[in-house]
Amino acid sequence: MKRFDKPIFVTRPYLPPLEEFKRGLEEVWSNQWLTNNGPMLQRFQKELSRYLGVPETNLALFNNGTLALELGYYAMGLSGGDVITTPFTFVATSHALKRIGANPVFADIDPATMCLSPEAAEKLITPRTKAIVPVHVYGNVCDVKGFERLGEKYGVKIIYDAAHAFGVFGKFESLKVSEFESSKSGVTEPRNTQSTRKSIGCCGDMSMFSFHPTKLFHSCEGGLLVFKDAKVQEKLFELRNFAIHSELSCTDVGSNAKMNELQALMGLECLKKIDELLDYRQKIYDVYADGFADCADITLVPYSQNKAYVPVLFKDYATRERVYKELIDKYNVYSRRYFYPLLTDFAPYAYAKGSCPVAEDLASRVLTLPTYYGLQLEDVKAIAENVKEIVSHPAN
Ligand code: T4K
């Protein structure tokens, strides 16, 4: 068994070569423009448009994912309404709802994907429901067809928290993504090759990607909204800049959610590497999969396409807790219990405590293991061995 000299964290951000970053900094210096829709931000938006295959008119960048969600929810008119969402996520998903005066209503998750279940969500729809907010948790794709059906049947908005799902593409044939295709005129050849492949961000009315450093792709901090209706863009651009419309008019109660030029530069530099970052995550995942293949008590959650996280399920809460603690104490490995406790165990959402038994069970047994570009594959193997050792020797 290997005890690591230096701590192994659940993730580390990719950092681009410093010399290349410095070249970008020189450009920022000569522009003397640091924030508020500067040239780096515009370039980043263009490159994201190419990568995702989404027109620039249907994107908006923010200084972090949480404010992107908050302003996105607000622009979609969710204030004052009920919004059905999952308790198995990071607090930002529903904090952003609360902060705009919407009421999160929690429905249970699908045990296979660990994402919100459309069947469970449908049972909670009432005339007060304005939207459903599923989360592509760990990069696992939600039942997007199921949610599309609910959106059409009940006339509610479908807004995805895709914080973990950058780099996830699919065919999504049944979805009405024609709007994205027909308005592509301003976009040069998308970098993702086949035209049938769509970014997961094309599903629903709106999706949010987080560019926090704990994500596989980042811009120091940052968030991106992708939306179906290009008319929302102007509203979002205003909202992220205090809702200032012109020198003489302010149209709404906006916020300061502008991405700055250094963030955009980091995003641009990381985007150059995205294919390699994704490939490396897959390699890490495969090493864990090999390592756990002979261990019936450890289930690697298999659904994520981008392998943003490596979630494993243990047979019970006690085992998960033991693995979490012993990995630190014996081996210097800091895994994370994403997403435990459930949101419904936190004070602001305790009104729904106990309402989602599937999520409760999975949250009590899940652990996410280290994965990041630069984590050596032999170290991944050693971590898997350490986990197996802990599981197989409960008395130690
Ligand atoms: N929706 C969902 C579903 C989300 O998961 C998130 C964020 C959001 C919305 C909101 O998006 P943002 O507003 O964040 O863009 C982290 C992150 O703060 C959070 O972004 C993320 N989800 C959540 C799942 O995890 P912590 O408190 O667990 O992370 P932290 O800061 O302890 O970092 C974890 C480990 O990463 C550290 O132990 C070491 C390493 N690390 C971290 C940072 C920040 C580094 O090596 N370098 C770094 O710069 O919440």
Coordinates of C-alpha atoms and ligand atoms in Angstrom, one line a residue:
M1 CA 0.0 0.0 0.0
K2 CA 1.3 3.5 -0.8
R3 CA 1.2 6.4 1.6
F4 CA 1.7 9.6 -0.4
D5 CA 4.3 12.1 0.8
K6 CA 2.3 15.0 -0.5
P7 CA -1.5 15.1 -0.1
I8 CA -3.5 13.9 -3.1
F9 CA -6.5 16.1 -3.4
V10 CA -9.8 15.2 -5.1
T11 CA -8.8 17.5 -7.9
R12 CA -6.1 20.0 -9.1
P13 CA -6.7 22.6 -11.8
Y14 CA -4.9 22.3 -15.1
L15 CA -2.5 25.3 -15.5
P16 CA -1.4 26.3 -19.0
P17 CA 2.3 26.8 -19.7
L18 CA 3.3 30.0 -17.9
E19 CA 5.1 31.4 -21.0
E20 CA 2.0 31.2 -23.1
F21 CA -0.1 32.8 -20.3
K22 CA 2.4 35.6 -20.1
R23 CA 2.0 36.3 -23.8
G24 CA -1.7 36.7 -23.2
L25 CA -1.0 39.0 -20.2
E26 CA 1.1 41.2 -22.5
E27 CA -1.9 41.6 -24.7
V28 CA -4.1 42.5 -21.7
W29 CA -1.5 45.1 -20.6
S30 CA -1.4 46.7 -24.1
N31 CA -5.2 46.7 -24.3
Q32 CA -5.4 48.3 -20.8
W33 CA -8.9 46.8 -20.6
L34 CA -9.6 44.5 -17.6
T35 CA -13.3 43.8 -17.5
N36 CA -16.7 44.6 -18.9
N37 CA -16.9 42.8 -22.3
G38 CA -13.3 43.2 -23.2
P39 CA -11.5 41.8 -26.2
M40 CA -10.3 38.6 -24.3
L41 CA -13.8 37.9 -23.2
Q42 CA -15.1 38.3 -26.7
R43 CA -12.5 36.0 -28.1
F44 CA -13.3 33.4 -25.4
Q45 CA -17.0 33.6 -26.3
K46 CA -16.1 33.1 -30.0
E47 CA -13.9 30.1 -29.2
L48 CA -16.6 28.6 -26.9
S49 CA -19.1 29.0 -29.7
R50 CA -16.9 27.1 -32.1
Y51 CA -16.2 24.3 -29.6
L52 CA -19.8 23.8 -28.5
G53 CA -21.3 24.4 -32.0
V54 CA -23.6 27.0 -30.5
P55 CA -24.0 30.5 -32.1
E56 CA -22.5 33.3 -30.1
T57 CA -26.0 34.9 -29.9
N58 CA -27.0 32.0 -27.6
L59 CA -24.1 32.3 -25.1
A60 CA -23.3 34.5 -22.1
L61 CA -20.2 34.4 -19.9
F62 CA -20.3 35.3 -16.2
N63 CA -17.7 35.6 -13.4
N64 CA -18.9 32.3 -11.8
G65 CA -21.4 29.5 -12.3
T66 CA -23.5 30.5 -9.3
L67 CA -24.2 34.0 -10.5
A68 CA -24.8 32.6 -14.0
L69 CA -27.5 30.4 -12.6
E70 CA -29.0 33.1 -10.5
L71 CA -29.2 35.6 -13.4
G72 CA -30.3 32.9 -15.8
Y73 CA -33.1 31.8 -13.5
Y74 CA -34.2 35.4 -13.1
A75 CA -34.1 36.1 -16.9
M76 CA -36.3 33.1 -17.5
G77 CA -38.9 34.6 -15.1
L78 CA -38.7 32.0 -12.3
S79 CA -39.0 34.5 -9.4
G80 CA -42.0 33.8 -7.2
G81 CA -42.7 30.3 -8.7
D82 CA -42.1 26.7 -7.6
V83 CA -39.1 25.1 -9.3
I84 CA -38.7 21.3 -9.2
T85 CA -35.1 20.2 -8.7
T86 CA -32.8 17.6 -7.2
P87 CA -31.4 17.5 -3.7
F88 CA -28.4 15.5 -5.0
T89 CA -26.2 18.4 -6.1
F90 CA -24.0 21.3 -4.9
V91 CA -25.9 23.9 -2.9
A92 CA -25.5 26.5 -5.7
T93 CA -28.2 24.9 -7.8
S94 CA -30.9 25.8 -5.3
H95 CA -29.3 28.7 -3.5
A96 CA -29.5 30.6 -6.8
L97 CA -33.2 29.8 -6.9
K98 CA -33.8 31.0 -3.4
R99 CA -31.9 34.2 -4.0
I100 CA -34.2 35.2 -6.8
G101 CA -37.3 34.4 -4.7
A102 CA -38.2 31.1 -6.3
N103 CA -39.2 28.1 -4.2
P104 CA -37.2 24.9 -4.7
V105 CA -39.3 21.7 -4.6
F106 CA -37.3 18.6 -4.3
A107 CA -38.0 15.4 -6.3
D108 CA -36.0 12.1 -6.1
I109 CA -33.3 10.9 -8.4
D110 CA -32.9 8.0 -10.8
P111 CA -30.7 5.4 -9.0
A112 CA -28.8 4.6 -12.3
T113 CA -27.8 8.1 -13.4
M114 CA -28.1 9.8 -10.0
C115 CA -29.8 12.7 -11.9
L116 CA -33.3 14.0 -11.2
S117 CA -36.0 11.5 -12.3
P118 CA -38.6 12.9 -14.8
E119 CA -41.2 10.5 -13.3
A120 CA -40.6 11.8 -9.8
A121 CA -40.6 15.4 -11.0
E122 CA -43.9 15.0 -12.9
K123 CA -45.7 13.9 -9.7
L124 CA -44.8 17.3 -8.1
I125 CA -45.9 19.6 -11.0
T126 CA -48.7 22.0 -10.0
P127 CA -50.0 25.2 -11.5
R128 CA -47.4 27.1 -9.4
T129 CA -44.5 25.2 -11.1
K130 CA -42.6 27.5 -13.4
A131 CA -39.6 25.3 -14.2
I132 CA -37.7 22.1 -13.7
V133 CA -34.0 22.3 -12.9
P134 CA -32.3 18.9 -13.5
V135 CA -28.5 18.6 -12.9
H136 CA -26.2 16.5 -15.1
V137 CA -24.5 15.4 -11.9
Y138 CA -20.8 14.2 -12.4
G139 CA -21.3 14.8 -16.1
N140 CA -23.9 12.0 -16.2
V141 CA -26.5 13.0 -18.9
C142 CA -30.0 13.4 -17.5
D143 CA -33.0 11.8 -19.2
V144 CA -33.2 14.8 -21.5
K145 CA -36.0 13.2 -23.6
G146 CA -38.1 12.7 -20.5
F147 CA -37.7 16.4 -19.5
E148 CA -38.3 17.6 -23.0
R149 CA -41.7 15.8 -22.8
L150 CA -42.5 17.4 -19.5
G151 CA -41.6 20.8 -20.8
E152 CA -44.0 20.4 -23.7
K153 CA -46.8 18.8 -21.8
Y154 CA -46.9 21.3 -18.9
G155 CA -45.4 24.4 -20.5
V156 CA -42.7 24.6 -17.9
K157 CA -39.1 25.8 -18.6
I158 CA -36.3 23.2 -18.5
I159 CA -33.1 24.7 -17.2
Y160 CA -30.1 22.4 -16.8
D161 CA -27.4 22.8 -14.2
A162 CA -24.7 21.5 -16.5
A163 CA -21.9 22.7 -14.1
H164 CA -20.1 19.3 -14.4
A165 CA -20.9 18.6 -18.1
F166 CA -18.5 20.6 -20.1
G167 CA -17.1 18.4 -22.9
V168 CA -20.2 16.2 -23.0
F169 CA -21.6 15.8 -26.5
G170 CA -24.3 13.6 -27.9
K171 CA -26.7 13.0 -30.7
F172 CA -29.9 14.2 -28.9
E173 CA -31.8 13.7 -32.2
S174 CA -35.3 13.9 -30.7
L175 CA -34.6 17.4 -29.3
K176 CA -35.6 20.6 -30.9
V177 CA -32.2 21.9 -31.5
S178 CA -33.1 23.2 -35.0
E179 CA -33.0 26.7 -33.6
F180 CA -29.3 26.2 -32.9
E181 CA -28.6 24.9 -36.4
S182 CA -30.5 27.5 -38.3
S183 CA -28.9 30.4 -36.6
K184 CA -25.4 29.2 -37.0
S185 CA -24.6 31.6 -39.7
G186 CA -22.2 33.7 -37.7
V187 CA -20.2 30.7 -36.6
T188 CA -17.2 29.3 -38.4
E189 CA -16.9 25.5 -38.6
P190 CA -17.6 24.1 -35.1
R191 CA -14.6 22.3 -33.7
N192 CA -16.7 19.2 -32.7
T193 CA -16.8 17.4 -35.9
Q194 CA -20.0 15.7 -36.8
S195 CA -23.0 18.0 -37.2
T196 CA -25.3 15.5 -35.5
R197 CA -23.2 15.8 -32.3
K198 CA -24.6 18.5 -30.0
S199 CA -23.2 19.9 -26.9
I200 CA -25.3 18.8 -23.9
G201 CA -25.8 22.6 -23.4
C202 CA -28.2 22.5 -26.4
C203 CA -30.8 20.6 -24.4
G204 CA -33.7 22.4 -22.7
D205 CA -34.3 26.2 -22.6
M206 CA -31.0 27.0 -20.8
S207 CA -27.9 25.3 -19.4
M208 CA -25.1 26.4 -17.2
F209 CA -21.5 25.3 -17.3
S210 CA -19.2 26.1 -14.4
F211 CA -15.6 27.0 -15.0
H212 CA -14.5 26.8 -11.4
P213 CA -10.9 25.4 -10.9
T214 CA -12.3 22.2 -9.5
K215 CA -13.9 21.5 -12.9
L216 CA -12.1 19.7 -15.7
F217 CA -12.1 22.9 -17.7
H218 CA -11.8 26.3 -16.0
S219 CA -11.2 30.0 -16.2
C220 CA -10.0 30.5 -12.6
E221 CA -13.7 31.2 -11.8
G222 CA -16.4 31.4 -14.4
G223 CA -19.8 30.3 -15.7
L224 CA -21.4 30.0 -19.1
L225 CA -25.1 30.1 -20.0
V226 CA -26.3 28.5 -23.2
F227 CA -29.8 29.3 -24.1
K228 CA -32.3 28.4 -26.8
D229 CA -33.9 31.9 -27.3
A230 CA -31.3 34.4 -28.6
K231 CA -33.5 37.2 -27.3
V232 CA -32.5 36.4 -23.7
Q233 CA -28.9 37.4 -24.5
E234 CA -29.4 41.2 -24.3
K235 CA -31.2 40.8 -20.9
L236 CA -28.4 38.6 -19.5
F237 CA -25.7 41.0 -20.7
E238 CA -27.5 43.8 -18.9
L239 CA -28.2 41.8 -15.8
R240 CA -24.5 40.9 -15.4
N241 CA -23.6 44.6 -15.5
F242 CA -26.0 46.0 -12.9
A243 CA -28.8 46.1 -15.5
I244 CA -27.3 49.2 -16.9
H245 CA -28.9 49.7 -20.4
S246 CA -27.1 52.9 -21.3
E247 CA -25.4 55.8 -19.6
L248 CA -28.8 57.2 -18.7
S249 CA -30.8 54.2 -18.0
C250 CA -30.9 51.2 -15.7
T251 CA -33.7 48.8 -16.5
D252 CA -33.8 46.3 -13.6
V253 CA -32.1 45.2 -10.4
G254 CA -29.0 43.6 -11.9
S255 CA -25.8 42.4 -10.4
N256 CA -22.1 42.5 -10.9
A257 CA -21.4 39.2 -12.6
K258 CA -18.9 40.2 -15.3
M259 CA -16.1 37.8 -16.3
N260 CA -12.8 39.7 -16.3
E261 CA -10.0 39.6 -18.9
L262 CA -7.7 37.5 -16.9
Q263 CA -10.4 34.9 -16.4
A264 CA -11.1 34.9 -20.1
L265 CA -7.4 34.5 -20.9
M266 CA -7.2 31.5 -18.6
G267 CA -10.3 30.0 -20.2
L268 CA -8.8 30.5 -23.7
E269 CA -5.5 28.9 -22.7
C270 CA -7.3 25.9 -21.1
L271 CA -9.6 25.5 -24.1
K272 CA -6.5 24.8 -26.3
K273 CA -6.0 21.7 -24.2
I274 CA -9.5 20.4 -23.8
D275 CA -9.3 17.3 -25.9
E276 CA -6.2 16.1 -24.0
L277 CA -7.8 17.0 -20.6
L278 CA -10.8 14.8 -21.5
D279 CA -8.7 11.9 -22.8
Y280 CA -6.6 11.9 -19.7
R281 CA -9.8 11.7 -17.5
Q282 CA -10.9 8.7 -19.4
K283 CA -7.5 7.0 -18.8
I284 CA -7.7 7.7 -15.1
Y285 CA -11.2 6.3 -15.0
D286 CA -10.1 3.1 -16.9
V287 CA -7.4 2.5 -14.3
Y288 CA -9.9 2.8 -11.4
A289 CA -12.3 0.5 -13.4
D290 CA -9.5 -2.1 -13.7
G291 CA -8.6 -1.8 -10.1
F292 CA -12.2 -2.3 -8.9
A293 CA -13.2 -4.9 -11.4
D294 CA -12.6 -7.8 -9.0
C295 CA -14.3 -6.1 -6.0
A296 CA -18.1 -6.7 -5.7
D297 CA -18.4 -4.3 -2.8
I298 CA -17.2 -1.2 -4.8
T299 CA -19.4 0.1 -7.6
L300 CA -17.9 2.6 -10.0
V301 CA -20.7 4.8 -11.3
P302 CA -20.4 4.3 -15.0
Y303 CA -22.5 6.9 -16.8
S304 CA -20.4 10.0 -17.2
Q305 CA -19.1 10.7 -20.6
N306 CA -16.5 13.4 -19.7
K307 CA -15.4 11.6 -16.5
A308 CA -15.5 14.9 -14.6
Y309 CA -15.7 13.0 -11.3
V310 CA -15.0 9.4 -10.3
P311 CA -17.9 8.5 -8.0
V312 CA -17.9 5.1 -6.3
L313 CA -20.6 3.5 -4.2
F314 CA -20.0 1.4 -1.1
K315 CA -22.4 -1.1 0.4
D316 CA -23.3 1.2 3.4
Y317 CA -22.7 4.5 5.1
A318 CA -20.2 3.1 7.6
T319 CA -17.9 1.7 4.9
R320 CA -18.0 5.0 3.0
E321 CA -17.1 7.0 6.1
R322 CA -14.3 4.6 7.0
V323 CA -12.9 4.8 3.5
Y324 CA -13.1 8.6 3.5
K325 CA -11.3 8.9 6.9
E326 CA -8.7 6.1 6.4
L327 CA -7.7 7.4 3.0
I328 CA -6.7 10.6 4.7
D329 CA -5.2 9.2 7.9
K330 CA -3.3 6.3 6.4
Y331 CA -2.6 7.3 2.9
N332 CA -2.8 11.1 2.7
V333 CA -5.5 11.0 0.0
Y334 CA -8.3 13.6 0.2
S335 CA -11.4 12.2 -1.5
R336 CA -14.7 14.1 -1.3
R337 CA -18.3 13.0 -0.3
Y338 CA -19.9 14.9 -3.2
F339 CA -22.9 15.2 -2.7
Y340 CA -23.4 14.5 1.0
P341 CA -25.2 15.8 2.9
L342 CA -28.2 16.2 0.6
L343 CA -29.5 19.7 0.2
T344 CA -32.6 18.7 2.1
D345 CA -30.4 18.1 5.1
F346 CA -29.2 21.8 5.1
A347 CA -31.1 24.4 7.1
P348 CA -32.5 26.4 4.2
Y349 CA -34.1 23.3 2.6
A350 CA -34.9 21.3 5.8
Y351 CA -38.6 21.7 4.9
A352 CA -38.1 18.8 2.5
K353 CA -36.0 16.6 4.7
G354 CA -36.7 12.9 4.2
S355 CA -38.7 13.4 1.0
C356 CA -36.1 11.8 -1.4
P357 CA -35.2 8.3 -0.2
V358 CA -33.2 7.2 -3.2
A359 CA -31.0 10.3 -3.1
E360 CA -30.6 9.8 0.7
D361 CA -29.4 6.3 0.2
L362 CA -26.9 7.1 -2.6
A363 CA -25.6 10.3 -0.8
S364 CA -24.8 8.2 2.3
R365 CA -22.7 5.6 0.2
V366 CA -21.0 7.7 -2.4
L367 CA -17.4 9.0 -2.5
T368 CA -15.6 10.8 -5.3
L369 CA -12.0 9.8 -5.8
P370 CA -9.1 11.9 -7.1
T371 CA -9.0 12.7 -10.8
Y372 CA -7.2 15.4 -12.6
Y373 CA -4.7 16.0 -15.4
G374 CA -1.3 15.3 -14.1
L375 CA -2.3 12.7 -11.6
Q376 CA 0.0 9.8 -12.4
L377 CA -1.7 6.6 -13.5
E378 CA 0.4 4.5 -11.2
D379 CA -0.8 6.7 -8.3
V380 CA -4.4 6.1 -9.5
K381 CA -3.7 2.4 -9.3
A382 CA -2.3 2.8 -5.8
I383 CA -5.3 4.8 -4.7
A384 CA -7.6 2.0 -6.0
E385 CA -5.5 -0.6 -4.1
N386 CA -5.7 1.6 -0.9
V387 CA -9.5 1.8 -1.2
K388 CA -9.8 -2.0 -1.7
E389 CA -7.5 -2.6 1.3
I390 CA -9.7 -0.5 3.5
V391 CA -12.9 -2.1 2.3
S392 CA -11.5 -5.6 2.8
H393 CA -10.1 -5.1 6.3
P394 CA -12.9 -3.5 8.3
A395 CA -11.1 -4.3 11.6
N396 CA -7.9 -2.3 10.8
Ligands
T4K1 N1 -23.9 23.6 -9.7 C1 -23.2 22.5 -9.4 C2 -23.8 21.2 -9.7 C3 -21.9 22.6 -8.9 O1 -21.2 21.5 -8.6 C4 -21.3 23.9 -8.7 C5 -20.0 24.0 -8.2 C6 -22.1 25.0 -9.1 C7 -23.4 24.8 -9.6 C8 -21.6 26.4 -8.9 O2 -20.6 26.7 -9.8 P1 -19.5 27.8 -9.4 O3 -20.2 29.0 -8.8 O4 -18.6 27.2 -8.4 O5 -18.8 28.1 -10.7 C9 -16.3 22.9 -4.9 C10 -16.4 24.2 -5.8 O6 -16.2 25.3 -5.0 C11 -17.6 24.3 -6.6 O7 -17.3 25.1 -7.7 C12 -18.1 22.9 -7.1 N2 -19.4 23.0 -7.7 C13 -18.2 22.0 -5.9 C14 -18.7 20.6 -6.4 O8 -17.0 21.8 -5.4 P2 -15.4 22.6 -2.5 O9 -15.6 23.5 -1.4 O10 -15.6 21.1 -2.3 O11 -14.0 22.8 -3.3 P3 -12.6 23.2 -2.7 O12 -12.4 24.6 -2.9 O13 -12.5 22.6 -1.3 O14 -11.6 22.4 -3.7 C15 -11.6 21.0 -3.7 C16 -10.1 20.6 -3.8 O15 -9.6 21.0 -5.1 C17 -9.2 21.1 -2.8 O16 -9.1 20.3 -1.7 C18 -7.8 21.2 -3.5 C19 -8.3 21.4 -5.0 N3 -8.1 22.8 -5.4 C20 -9.1 23.7 -5.3 C21 -9.0 25.0 -5.8 C22 -10.1 26.0 -5.6 C23 -6.9 23.2 -6.0 O17 -6.0 22.4 -6.1 N4 -6.8 24.4 -6.5 C24 -7.8 25.4 -6.4 O18 -7.6 26.5 -6.8 O19 -16.4 23.1 -3.6

